Coordinates of C-alpha atoms and ligand atoms in Angstrom, one line a residue:
X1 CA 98.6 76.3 105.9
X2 CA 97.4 78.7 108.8
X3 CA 99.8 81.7 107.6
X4 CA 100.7 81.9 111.5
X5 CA 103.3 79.3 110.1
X6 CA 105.5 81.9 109.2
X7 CA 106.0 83.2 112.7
X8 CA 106.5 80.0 114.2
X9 CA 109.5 79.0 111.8
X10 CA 111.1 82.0 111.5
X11 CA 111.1 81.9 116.1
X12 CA 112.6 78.6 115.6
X13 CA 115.5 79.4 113.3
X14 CA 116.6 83.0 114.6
X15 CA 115.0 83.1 118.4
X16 CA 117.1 85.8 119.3
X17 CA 116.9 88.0 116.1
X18 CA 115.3 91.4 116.8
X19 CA 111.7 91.2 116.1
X20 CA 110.1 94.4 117.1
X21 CA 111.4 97.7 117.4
X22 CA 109.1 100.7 119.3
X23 CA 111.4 103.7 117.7
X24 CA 114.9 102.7 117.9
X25 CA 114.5 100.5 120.9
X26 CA 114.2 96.7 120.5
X27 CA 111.1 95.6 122.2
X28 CA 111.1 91.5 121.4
X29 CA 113.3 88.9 120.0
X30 CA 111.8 86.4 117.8
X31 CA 111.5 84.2 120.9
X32 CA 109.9 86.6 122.6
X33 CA 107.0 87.9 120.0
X34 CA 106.8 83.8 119.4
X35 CA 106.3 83.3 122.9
X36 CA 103.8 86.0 123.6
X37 CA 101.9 85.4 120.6
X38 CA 101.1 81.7 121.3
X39 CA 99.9 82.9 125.2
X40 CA 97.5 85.5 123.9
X41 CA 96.4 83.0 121.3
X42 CA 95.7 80.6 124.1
X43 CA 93.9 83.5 126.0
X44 CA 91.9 84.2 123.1
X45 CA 89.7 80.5 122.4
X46 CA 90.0 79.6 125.7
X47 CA 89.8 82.7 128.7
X48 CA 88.0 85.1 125.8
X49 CA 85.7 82.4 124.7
X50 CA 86.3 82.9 121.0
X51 CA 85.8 80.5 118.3
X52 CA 87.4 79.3 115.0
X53 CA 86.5 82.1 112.3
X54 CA 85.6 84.3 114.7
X55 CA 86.2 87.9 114.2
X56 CA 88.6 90.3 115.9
X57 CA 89.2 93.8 114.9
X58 CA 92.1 95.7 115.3
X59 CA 92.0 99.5 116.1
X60 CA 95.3 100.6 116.6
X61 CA 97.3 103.8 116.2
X62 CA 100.9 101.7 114.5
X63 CA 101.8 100.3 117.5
X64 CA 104.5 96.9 117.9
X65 CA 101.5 95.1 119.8
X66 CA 99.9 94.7 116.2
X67 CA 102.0 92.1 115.1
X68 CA 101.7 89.9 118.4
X69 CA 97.7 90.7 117.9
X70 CA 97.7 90.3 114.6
X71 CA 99.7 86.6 114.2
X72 CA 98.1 85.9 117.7
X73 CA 94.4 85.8 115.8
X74 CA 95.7 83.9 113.2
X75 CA 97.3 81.6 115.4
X76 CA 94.1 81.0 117.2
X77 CA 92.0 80.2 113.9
X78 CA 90.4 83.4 114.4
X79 CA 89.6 86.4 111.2
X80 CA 91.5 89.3 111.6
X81 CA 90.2 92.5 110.8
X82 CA 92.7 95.0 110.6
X83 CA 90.9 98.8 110.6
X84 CA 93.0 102.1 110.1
X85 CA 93.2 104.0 113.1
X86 CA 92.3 107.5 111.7
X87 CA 88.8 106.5 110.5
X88 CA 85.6 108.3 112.0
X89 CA 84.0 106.7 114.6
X90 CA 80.8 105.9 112.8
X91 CA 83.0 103.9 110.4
X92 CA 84.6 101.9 113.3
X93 CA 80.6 101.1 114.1
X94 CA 79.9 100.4 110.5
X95 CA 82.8 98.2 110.3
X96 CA 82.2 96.3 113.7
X97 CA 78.7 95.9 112.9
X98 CA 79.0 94.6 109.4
X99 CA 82.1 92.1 110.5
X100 CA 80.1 90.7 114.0
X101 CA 83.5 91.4 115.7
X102 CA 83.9 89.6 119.0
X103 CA 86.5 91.1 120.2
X104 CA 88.4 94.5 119.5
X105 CA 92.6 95.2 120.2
X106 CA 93.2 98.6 120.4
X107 CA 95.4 101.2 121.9
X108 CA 94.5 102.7 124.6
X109 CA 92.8 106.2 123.5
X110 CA 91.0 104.6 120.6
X111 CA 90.0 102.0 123.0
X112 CA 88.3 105.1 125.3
X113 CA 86.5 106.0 122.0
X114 CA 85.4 102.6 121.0
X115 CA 83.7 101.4 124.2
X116 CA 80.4 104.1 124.5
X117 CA 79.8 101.7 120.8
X118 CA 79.1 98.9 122.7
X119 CA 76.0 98.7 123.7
X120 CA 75.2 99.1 120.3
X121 CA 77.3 96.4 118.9
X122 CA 75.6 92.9 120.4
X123 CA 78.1 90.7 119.0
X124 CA 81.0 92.8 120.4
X125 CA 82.0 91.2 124.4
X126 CA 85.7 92.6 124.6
X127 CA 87.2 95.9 124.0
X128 CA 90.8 94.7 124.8
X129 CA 93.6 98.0 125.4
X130 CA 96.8 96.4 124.8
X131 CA 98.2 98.6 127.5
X132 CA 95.7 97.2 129.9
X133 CA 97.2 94.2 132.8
X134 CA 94.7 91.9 131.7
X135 CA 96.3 91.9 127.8
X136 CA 99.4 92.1 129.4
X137 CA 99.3 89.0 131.3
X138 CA 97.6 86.8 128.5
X139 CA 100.6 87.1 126.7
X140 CA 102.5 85.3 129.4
X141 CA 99.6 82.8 130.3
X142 CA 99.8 78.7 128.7
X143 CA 100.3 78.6 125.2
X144 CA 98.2 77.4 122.2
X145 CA 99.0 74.8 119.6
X146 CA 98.9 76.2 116.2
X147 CA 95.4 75.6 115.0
X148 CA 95.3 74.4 111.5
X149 CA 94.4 76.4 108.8
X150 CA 92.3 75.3 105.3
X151 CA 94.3 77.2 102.7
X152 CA 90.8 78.9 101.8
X153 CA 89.8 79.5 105.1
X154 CA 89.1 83.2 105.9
X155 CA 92.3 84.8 107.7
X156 CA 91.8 88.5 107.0
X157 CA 88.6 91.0 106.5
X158 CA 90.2 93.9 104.3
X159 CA 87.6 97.0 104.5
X160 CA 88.4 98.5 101.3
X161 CA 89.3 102.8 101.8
X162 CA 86.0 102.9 99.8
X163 CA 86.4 106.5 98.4
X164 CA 82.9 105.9 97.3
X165 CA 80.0 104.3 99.2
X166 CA 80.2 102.0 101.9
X167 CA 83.6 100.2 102.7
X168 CA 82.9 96.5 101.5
X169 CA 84.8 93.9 103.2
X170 CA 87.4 91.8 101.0
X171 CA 87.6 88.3 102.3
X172 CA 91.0 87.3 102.2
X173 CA 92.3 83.6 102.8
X174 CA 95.5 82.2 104.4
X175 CA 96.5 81.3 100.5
X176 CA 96.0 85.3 99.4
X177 CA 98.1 86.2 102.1
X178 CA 100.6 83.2 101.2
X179 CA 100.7 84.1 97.6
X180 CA 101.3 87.6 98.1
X181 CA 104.4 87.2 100.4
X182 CA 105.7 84.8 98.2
X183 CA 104.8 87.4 95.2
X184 CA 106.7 90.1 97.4
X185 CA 109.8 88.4 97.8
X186 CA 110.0 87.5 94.6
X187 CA 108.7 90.7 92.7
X188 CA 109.7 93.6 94.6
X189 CA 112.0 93.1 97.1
X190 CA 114.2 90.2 98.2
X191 CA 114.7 90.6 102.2
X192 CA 117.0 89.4 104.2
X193 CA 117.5 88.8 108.2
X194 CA 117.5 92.2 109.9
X195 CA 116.5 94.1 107.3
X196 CA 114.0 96.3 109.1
X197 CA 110.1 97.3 107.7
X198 CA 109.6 100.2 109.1
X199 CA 105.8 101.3 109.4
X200 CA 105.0 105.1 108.8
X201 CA 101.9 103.9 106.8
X202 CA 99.0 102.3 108.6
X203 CA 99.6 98.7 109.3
X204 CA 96.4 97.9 108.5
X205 CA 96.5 98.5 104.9
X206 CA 99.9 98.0 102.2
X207 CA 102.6 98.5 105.5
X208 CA 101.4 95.3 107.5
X209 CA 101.2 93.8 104.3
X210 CA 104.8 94.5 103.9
X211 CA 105.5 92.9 107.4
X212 CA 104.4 89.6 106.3
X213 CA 107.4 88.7 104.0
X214 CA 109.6 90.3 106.8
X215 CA 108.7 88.1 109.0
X216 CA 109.2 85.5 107.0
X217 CA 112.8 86.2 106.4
X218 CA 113.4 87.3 110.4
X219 CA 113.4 91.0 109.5
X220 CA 112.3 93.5 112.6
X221 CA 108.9 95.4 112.3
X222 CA 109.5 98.9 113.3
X223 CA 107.4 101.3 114.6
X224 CA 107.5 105.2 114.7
X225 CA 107.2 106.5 118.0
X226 CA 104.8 108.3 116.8
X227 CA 102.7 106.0 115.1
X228 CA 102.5 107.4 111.8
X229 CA 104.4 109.3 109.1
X230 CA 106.7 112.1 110.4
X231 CA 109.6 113.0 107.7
X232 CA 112.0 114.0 110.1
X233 CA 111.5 111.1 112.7
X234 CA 111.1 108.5 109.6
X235 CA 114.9 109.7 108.4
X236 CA 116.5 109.6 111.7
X237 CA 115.1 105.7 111.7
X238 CA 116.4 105.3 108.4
X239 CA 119.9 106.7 110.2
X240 CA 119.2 103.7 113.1
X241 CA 118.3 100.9 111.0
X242 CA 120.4 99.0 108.4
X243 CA 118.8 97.6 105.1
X244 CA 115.4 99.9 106.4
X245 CA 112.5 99.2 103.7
X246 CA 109.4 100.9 103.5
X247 CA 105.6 100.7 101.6
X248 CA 105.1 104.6 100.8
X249 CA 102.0 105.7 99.2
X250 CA 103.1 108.0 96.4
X251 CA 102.5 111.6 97.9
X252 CA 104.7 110.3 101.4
X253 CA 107.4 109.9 99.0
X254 CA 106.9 113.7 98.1
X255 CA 106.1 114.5 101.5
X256 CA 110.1 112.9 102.4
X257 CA 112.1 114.7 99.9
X258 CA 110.5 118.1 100.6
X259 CA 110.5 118.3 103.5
X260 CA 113.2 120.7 105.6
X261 CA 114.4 117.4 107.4
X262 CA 115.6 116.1 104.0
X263 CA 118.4 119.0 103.3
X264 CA 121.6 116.6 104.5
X265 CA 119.8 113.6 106.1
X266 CA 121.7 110.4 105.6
X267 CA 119.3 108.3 103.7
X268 CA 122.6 105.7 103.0
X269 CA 120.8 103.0 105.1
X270 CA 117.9 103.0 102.6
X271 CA 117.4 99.7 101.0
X272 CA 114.1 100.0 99.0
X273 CA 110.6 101.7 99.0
X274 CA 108.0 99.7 97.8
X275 CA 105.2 102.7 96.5
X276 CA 101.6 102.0 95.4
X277 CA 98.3 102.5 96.2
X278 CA 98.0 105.3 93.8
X279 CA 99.6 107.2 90.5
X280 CA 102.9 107.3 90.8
X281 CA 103.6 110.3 88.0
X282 CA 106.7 110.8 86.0
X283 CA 108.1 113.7 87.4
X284 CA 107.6 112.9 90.8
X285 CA 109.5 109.5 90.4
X286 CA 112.0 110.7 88.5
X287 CA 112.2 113.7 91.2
X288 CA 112.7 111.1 94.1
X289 CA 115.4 109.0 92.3
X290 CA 117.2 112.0 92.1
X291 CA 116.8 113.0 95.6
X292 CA 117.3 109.0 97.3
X293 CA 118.6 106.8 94.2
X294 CA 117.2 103.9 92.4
X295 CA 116.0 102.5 95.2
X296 CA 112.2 102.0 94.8
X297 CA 110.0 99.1 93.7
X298 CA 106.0 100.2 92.5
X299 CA 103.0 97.8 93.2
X300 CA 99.6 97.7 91.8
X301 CA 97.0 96.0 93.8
X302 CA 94.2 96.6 95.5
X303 CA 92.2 95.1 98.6
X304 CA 90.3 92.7 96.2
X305 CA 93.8 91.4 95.4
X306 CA 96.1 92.7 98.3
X307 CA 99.4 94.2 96.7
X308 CA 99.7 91.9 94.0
X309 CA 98.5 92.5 90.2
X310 CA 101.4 94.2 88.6
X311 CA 104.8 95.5 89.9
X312 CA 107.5 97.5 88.3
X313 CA 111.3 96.1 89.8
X314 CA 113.8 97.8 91.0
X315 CA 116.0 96.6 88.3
X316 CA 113.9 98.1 85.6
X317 CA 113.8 101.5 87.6
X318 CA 117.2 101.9 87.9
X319 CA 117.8 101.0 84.4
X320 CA 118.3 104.7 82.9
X321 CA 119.6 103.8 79.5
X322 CA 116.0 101.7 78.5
X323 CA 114.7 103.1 75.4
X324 CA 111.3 103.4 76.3
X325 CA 112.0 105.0 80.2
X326 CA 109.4 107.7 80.2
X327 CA 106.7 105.1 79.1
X328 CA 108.3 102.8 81.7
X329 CA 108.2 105.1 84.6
X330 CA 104.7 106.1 84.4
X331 CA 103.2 102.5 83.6
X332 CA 102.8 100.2 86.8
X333 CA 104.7 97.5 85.4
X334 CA 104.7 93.9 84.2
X335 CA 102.4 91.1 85.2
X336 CA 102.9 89.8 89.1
X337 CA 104.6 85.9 88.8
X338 CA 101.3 84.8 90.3
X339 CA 98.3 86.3 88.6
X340 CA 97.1 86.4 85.1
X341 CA 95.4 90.2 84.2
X342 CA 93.7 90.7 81.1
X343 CA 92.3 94.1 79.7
X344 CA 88.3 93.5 79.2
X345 CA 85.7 95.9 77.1
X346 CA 82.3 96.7 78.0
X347 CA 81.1 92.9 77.7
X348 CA 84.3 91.2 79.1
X349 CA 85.6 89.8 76.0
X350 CA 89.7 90.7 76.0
X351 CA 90.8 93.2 74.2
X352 CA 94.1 93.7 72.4
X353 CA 97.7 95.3 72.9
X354 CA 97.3 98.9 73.0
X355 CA 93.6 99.3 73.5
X356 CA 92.3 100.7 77.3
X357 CA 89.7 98.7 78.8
X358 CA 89.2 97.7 82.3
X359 CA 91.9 95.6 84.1
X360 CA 90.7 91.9 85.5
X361 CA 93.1 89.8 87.5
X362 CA 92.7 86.1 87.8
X363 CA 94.7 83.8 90.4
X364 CA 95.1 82.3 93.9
X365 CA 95.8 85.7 95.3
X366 CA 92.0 87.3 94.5
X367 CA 90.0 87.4 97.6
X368 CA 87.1 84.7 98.1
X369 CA 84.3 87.4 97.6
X370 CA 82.7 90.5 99.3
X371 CA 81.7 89.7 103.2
X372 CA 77.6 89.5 103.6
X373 CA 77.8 90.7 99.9
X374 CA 76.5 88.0 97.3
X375 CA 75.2 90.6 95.2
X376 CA 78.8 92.6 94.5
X377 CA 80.7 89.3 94.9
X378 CA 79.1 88.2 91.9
X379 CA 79.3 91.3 89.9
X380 CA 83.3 91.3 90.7
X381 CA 84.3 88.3 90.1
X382 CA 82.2 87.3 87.2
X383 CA 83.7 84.8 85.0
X384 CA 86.1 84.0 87.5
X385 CA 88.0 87.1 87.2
X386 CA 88.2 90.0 89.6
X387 CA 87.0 93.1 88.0
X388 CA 89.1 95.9 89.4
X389 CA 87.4 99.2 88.2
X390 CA 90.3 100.6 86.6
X391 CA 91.0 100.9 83.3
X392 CA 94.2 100.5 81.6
X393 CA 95.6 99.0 78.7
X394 CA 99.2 97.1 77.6
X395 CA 101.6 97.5 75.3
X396 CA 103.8 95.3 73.4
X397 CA 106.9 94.7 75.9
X398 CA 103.8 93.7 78.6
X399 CA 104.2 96.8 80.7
X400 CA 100.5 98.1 81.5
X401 CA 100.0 101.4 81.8
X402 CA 97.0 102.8 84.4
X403 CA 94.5 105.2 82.9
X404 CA 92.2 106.1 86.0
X405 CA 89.1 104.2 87.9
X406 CA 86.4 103.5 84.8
X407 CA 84.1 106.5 87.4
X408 CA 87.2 109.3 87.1
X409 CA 87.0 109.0 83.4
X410 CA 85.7 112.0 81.5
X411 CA 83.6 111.4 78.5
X412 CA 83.7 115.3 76.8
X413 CA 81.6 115.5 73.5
X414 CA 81.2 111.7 73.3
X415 CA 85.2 111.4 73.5
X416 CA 86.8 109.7 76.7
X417 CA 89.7 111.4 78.2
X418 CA 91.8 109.8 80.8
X419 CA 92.3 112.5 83.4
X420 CA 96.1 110.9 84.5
X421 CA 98.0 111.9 81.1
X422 CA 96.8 116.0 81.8
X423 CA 97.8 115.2 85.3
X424 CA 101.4 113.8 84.3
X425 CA 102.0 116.9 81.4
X426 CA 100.8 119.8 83.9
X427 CA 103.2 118.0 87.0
X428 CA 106.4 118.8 84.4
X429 CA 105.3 122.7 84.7
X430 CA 107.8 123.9 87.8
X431 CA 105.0 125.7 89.6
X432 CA 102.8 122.3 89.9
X433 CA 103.3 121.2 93.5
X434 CA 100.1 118.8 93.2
X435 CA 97.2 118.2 90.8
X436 CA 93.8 116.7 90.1
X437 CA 91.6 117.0 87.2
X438 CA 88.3 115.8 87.0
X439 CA 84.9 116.1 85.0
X440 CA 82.4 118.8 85.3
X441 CA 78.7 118.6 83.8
X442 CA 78.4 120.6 80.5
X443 CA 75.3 121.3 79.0
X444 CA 76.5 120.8 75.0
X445 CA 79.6 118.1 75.9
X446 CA 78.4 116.5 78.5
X447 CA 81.6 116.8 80.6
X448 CA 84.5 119.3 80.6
X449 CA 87.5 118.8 81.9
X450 CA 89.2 120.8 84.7
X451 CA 92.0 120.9 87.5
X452 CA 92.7 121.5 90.7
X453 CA 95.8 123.0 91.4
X454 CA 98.4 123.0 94.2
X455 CA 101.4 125.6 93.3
X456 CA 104.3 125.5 94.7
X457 CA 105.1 128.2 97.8
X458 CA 105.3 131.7 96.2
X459 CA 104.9 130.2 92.8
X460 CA 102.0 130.5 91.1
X461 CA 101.6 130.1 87.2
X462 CA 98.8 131.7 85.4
X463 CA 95.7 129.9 83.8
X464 CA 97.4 130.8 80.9
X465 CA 100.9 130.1 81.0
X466 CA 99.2 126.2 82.1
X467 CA 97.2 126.2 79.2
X468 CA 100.0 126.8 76.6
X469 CA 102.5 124.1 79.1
X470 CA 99.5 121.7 78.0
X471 CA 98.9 122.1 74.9
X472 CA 103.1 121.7 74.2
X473 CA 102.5 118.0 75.4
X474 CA 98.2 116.9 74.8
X475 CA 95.8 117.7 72.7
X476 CA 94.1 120.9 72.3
X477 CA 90.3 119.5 73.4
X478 CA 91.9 117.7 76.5
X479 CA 93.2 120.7 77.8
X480 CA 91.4 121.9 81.1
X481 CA 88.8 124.5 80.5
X482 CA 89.5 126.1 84.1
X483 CA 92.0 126.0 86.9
X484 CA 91.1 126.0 90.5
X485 CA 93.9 126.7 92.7
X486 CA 94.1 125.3 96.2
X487 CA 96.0 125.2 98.9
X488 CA 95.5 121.3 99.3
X489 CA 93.5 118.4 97.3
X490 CA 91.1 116.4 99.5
X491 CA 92.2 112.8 100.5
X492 CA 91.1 110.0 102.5
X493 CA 93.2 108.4 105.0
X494 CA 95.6 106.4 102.8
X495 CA 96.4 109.7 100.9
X496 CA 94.5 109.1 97.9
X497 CA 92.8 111.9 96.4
X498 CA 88.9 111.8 96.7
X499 CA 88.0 113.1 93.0
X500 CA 84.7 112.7 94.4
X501 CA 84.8 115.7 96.5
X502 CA 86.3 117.7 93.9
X503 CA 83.3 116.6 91.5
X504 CA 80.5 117.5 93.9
X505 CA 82.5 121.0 95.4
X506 CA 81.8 121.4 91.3
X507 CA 78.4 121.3 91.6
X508 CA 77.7 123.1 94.4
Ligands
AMP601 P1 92.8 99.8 97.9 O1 91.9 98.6 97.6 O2 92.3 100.7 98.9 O3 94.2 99.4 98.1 O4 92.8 100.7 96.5 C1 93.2 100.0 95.3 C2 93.2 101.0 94.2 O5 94.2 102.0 94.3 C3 93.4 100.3 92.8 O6 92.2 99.7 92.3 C4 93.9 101.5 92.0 O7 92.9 102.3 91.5 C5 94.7 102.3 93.0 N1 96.2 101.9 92.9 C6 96.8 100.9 93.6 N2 98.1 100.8 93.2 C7 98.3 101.8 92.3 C8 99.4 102.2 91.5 N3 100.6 101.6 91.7 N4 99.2 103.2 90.6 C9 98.0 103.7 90.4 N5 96.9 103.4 91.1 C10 97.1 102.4 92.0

């Protein structure tokens, strides 16, 4: 099933539900983001001279013209590839280049930016500005049927944030993005019509995601005037909107309840954020139940295996008398309905309850392979299963519990120490606004461990008063050797912290 299915019978059923809000103003019905969809798909094979599995790219600041892009290139039998806005121009060029993009949608500044790349890009022939007459008309022009859709055909080139190396591009079918919908609706959040996803995170990456199910169940797709994450305009959307639901990475979630904005905001209309893409710690979870209520869902995924691998329900995190909260909290859930995951040692054989290894995830949601890649696809999915790269282990109730990628691991005098548990105790110290802790080369150990640190405004703790606060919760030798503070941690444009950086500032 082209996954473009989901458009069409949700504009069949509710044509004049609201579809797409810019801000707070409605900008289509169903009808109307049907309609316009199936004109620019028509444009696309047959004025644009594109051709099934073609690739399109979109560059776009969140803007509501995604989604009619978006399900317009699925519509068409066309590969979507979806590539966040606030990227560096050579990584638009490595990305157009390495996908043979036909044609790019983009807004119109990034569409300025984009075009001197052209002569340099032979397979690219249209740089389309979706503020431009041409793009404007196309959405009115003859319409397309739906063009059929192998369940394994490619639908969606996911560029991975690739806080190492290269970004590799995920191949993702019509069937991964079925099986993750389906996986949404039934694991995290069930939506309803009118219940609005509104976008402060890129639409390219875990947002759009988001949108999928929404559209499914004829919710509206909101976007920020802005086009990204602004705490005080995302609350007075959360005052507009009725049953608003949100994907947060982790540290947005911090960003919302500390920010000045927050002090009295009506957050009532709040019906769930779904956060992943990152560690979630303890503290900070518990911190933003206080401040907004139970009213959050977690994901693990990853592009490999878009949003689906485990996912911790909103049931279980509003359940404060559970026994085991804490471990609860900080773990990233139970097995997804739709995916096996097993925890695998050095040579892929599984290991037991209890012991950390590295995560693998099998089932019809894992991506087809690496684009032009043979070489990692292999090494991925070897055995059939996808090999995420982070380690983790179970315990007996099936909640798995995230160490950190198998690379952030610090192995100190031949011991491995997972930097995450001296994250989560030195976060419970009140001064700890942020943290990272990472490996530095020692001539005896081999590694030593030490942490970055964000205080919080005009409260600074001591290296020593840290070092006691740890060793009242870890052991002695994982305790950080020395603190760094800083007035911000390094992260790439989905707010992850790039341990990298911190490792090489180390050895410069
Ligand atoms: P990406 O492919 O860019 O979405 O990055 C996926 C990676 O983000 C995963 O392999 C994990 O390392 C990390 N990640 C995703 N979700 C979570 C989560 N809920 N908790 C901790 N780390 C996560």
């Amino acid at each position: 099933m082209n996954i473009a299915k989901l458009l069409e019978r949700t504009a069949k059923t509710y044509p004049d539900h609201p579809a797409l809000a810019h801000g707070t103003d409605i900008v289509a019905t169903y009808r109307q983001f049907a309609a316009e969809t199936v004109s620019l798909a028509h444009a696309l094979r047959h004025e644009l001279g594109l051709e099934k599995g073609d690739r399109v790219a979109l560059i776009m600041k969140n803007h509501p013209e995604y989604w009619i892009s978006l399900f317009a290139t699925w519509h068409a039998g066309l590969v979507a590839v979806p590539v966040n806005a606030k990227l560096h121009i050579s990584e638009f060029q490595y990305i157009l280049e390495n996908s043979d993009s036909r044609l790019v949608f983009a807004t119109a500044e990034l569409a300025d930016q984009i075009t001197p790349l052209k002569q340099e890009l032979p397979a690219l022939e249209t740089i389309l500005s979706v503020h431009e007459e041409s793009y404007q008309s196309f959405k009115t022009g003859p319409a397309l049927d739906l063009q059929d859709a192998d369940p394994d055909d490619l639908a969606w080139l996911f560029y991975t944030s690739g806080t190492t190396g290269k970004p590799k591009g995920a191949m993702i079918s019509h069937r991964n993005i079925l099986i993750a919908t389906l996986s949404h609706l039934a694991d995290l959040a069930a939506l309803e019509p009118g219940d609005a996803a509104i976008h402060t995170a890129p639409q390219t990456h875990g947002s759009g995601f988001t949108g999928i199910p929404t559209i499914a169940k004829a919710g509206i797709q909101v976007t920020p005037l802005s086009g990204g994450f602004d705490p005080a305009e995302t609350l007075e959307l959360i005052s507009h909107f009725p049953n608003s639901c949100f994907f947060f990475a982790p540290t947005m979630i911090h960003r919302l309840i500390s920010s000045p904005a927050f002090e009295g905001a009506d957050t009532s209309n709040l019906k769930v954020i779904v956060y992943g893409g990152g560690p979630m710690y303890e503290a900070d979870i518990r911190r933003a139940i206080d401040a907004l209520g139970p009213k959050f869902a977690q994901l693990y995924g990853q592009g490999e295996a878009p949003m689906t691998i485990t996912g911790l329900s909103t049931s279980l995190i509003k359940d404060e008398n559970h026994p085991r909260r804490s471990e609860i909290l900080a773990s990233v859930g139970t097995v997804r309905t739709d995916v096996e995951v097993r925890i695998f040692d050095e040579d892929d054989k599984p290991l037991p309850v209890g012991e950390i290894g590295e995560v693998a995830v099998r089932g019809d949601v894992v991506m087809l392979g690496y684009w032009k890649n043979p070489e990692a696809t292999k090494e991925t999915l070897r055995g059939g299963w996808l090999h995420t790269g982070d380690m983790g282990c179970f315990d007996e109730e099936g909640f798995l519990t995230l160490k950190d990628r198998s690379k952030d691991m610090i192995i100190s005098g031949g011991t491995n120490i997972y930097p995450r548990e001296i994250e989560e105790a030195l976060l419970t110290h009140p001064s700890v606004e942020e943290i990272s802790v990472v490996g530095r080369s020692h001539p005896d150990w081999g590694e030593e461990v030490v942490a970055f640190v964000v205080s919080k405004q005009g409260d600074p703790a001591e290296p020593e008063e840290l070092d006691r606060h740890c060793l009242s919760q870890i052991a002695r030798f994982k305790r950080p050797k020395e603190y760094f503070f800083v007035l911000e941690l390094p992260k790439n444009n989905y707010g992850k912290v790039l341990k990298t950086e911190l490792r090489e500032r180390l050895e410069a």
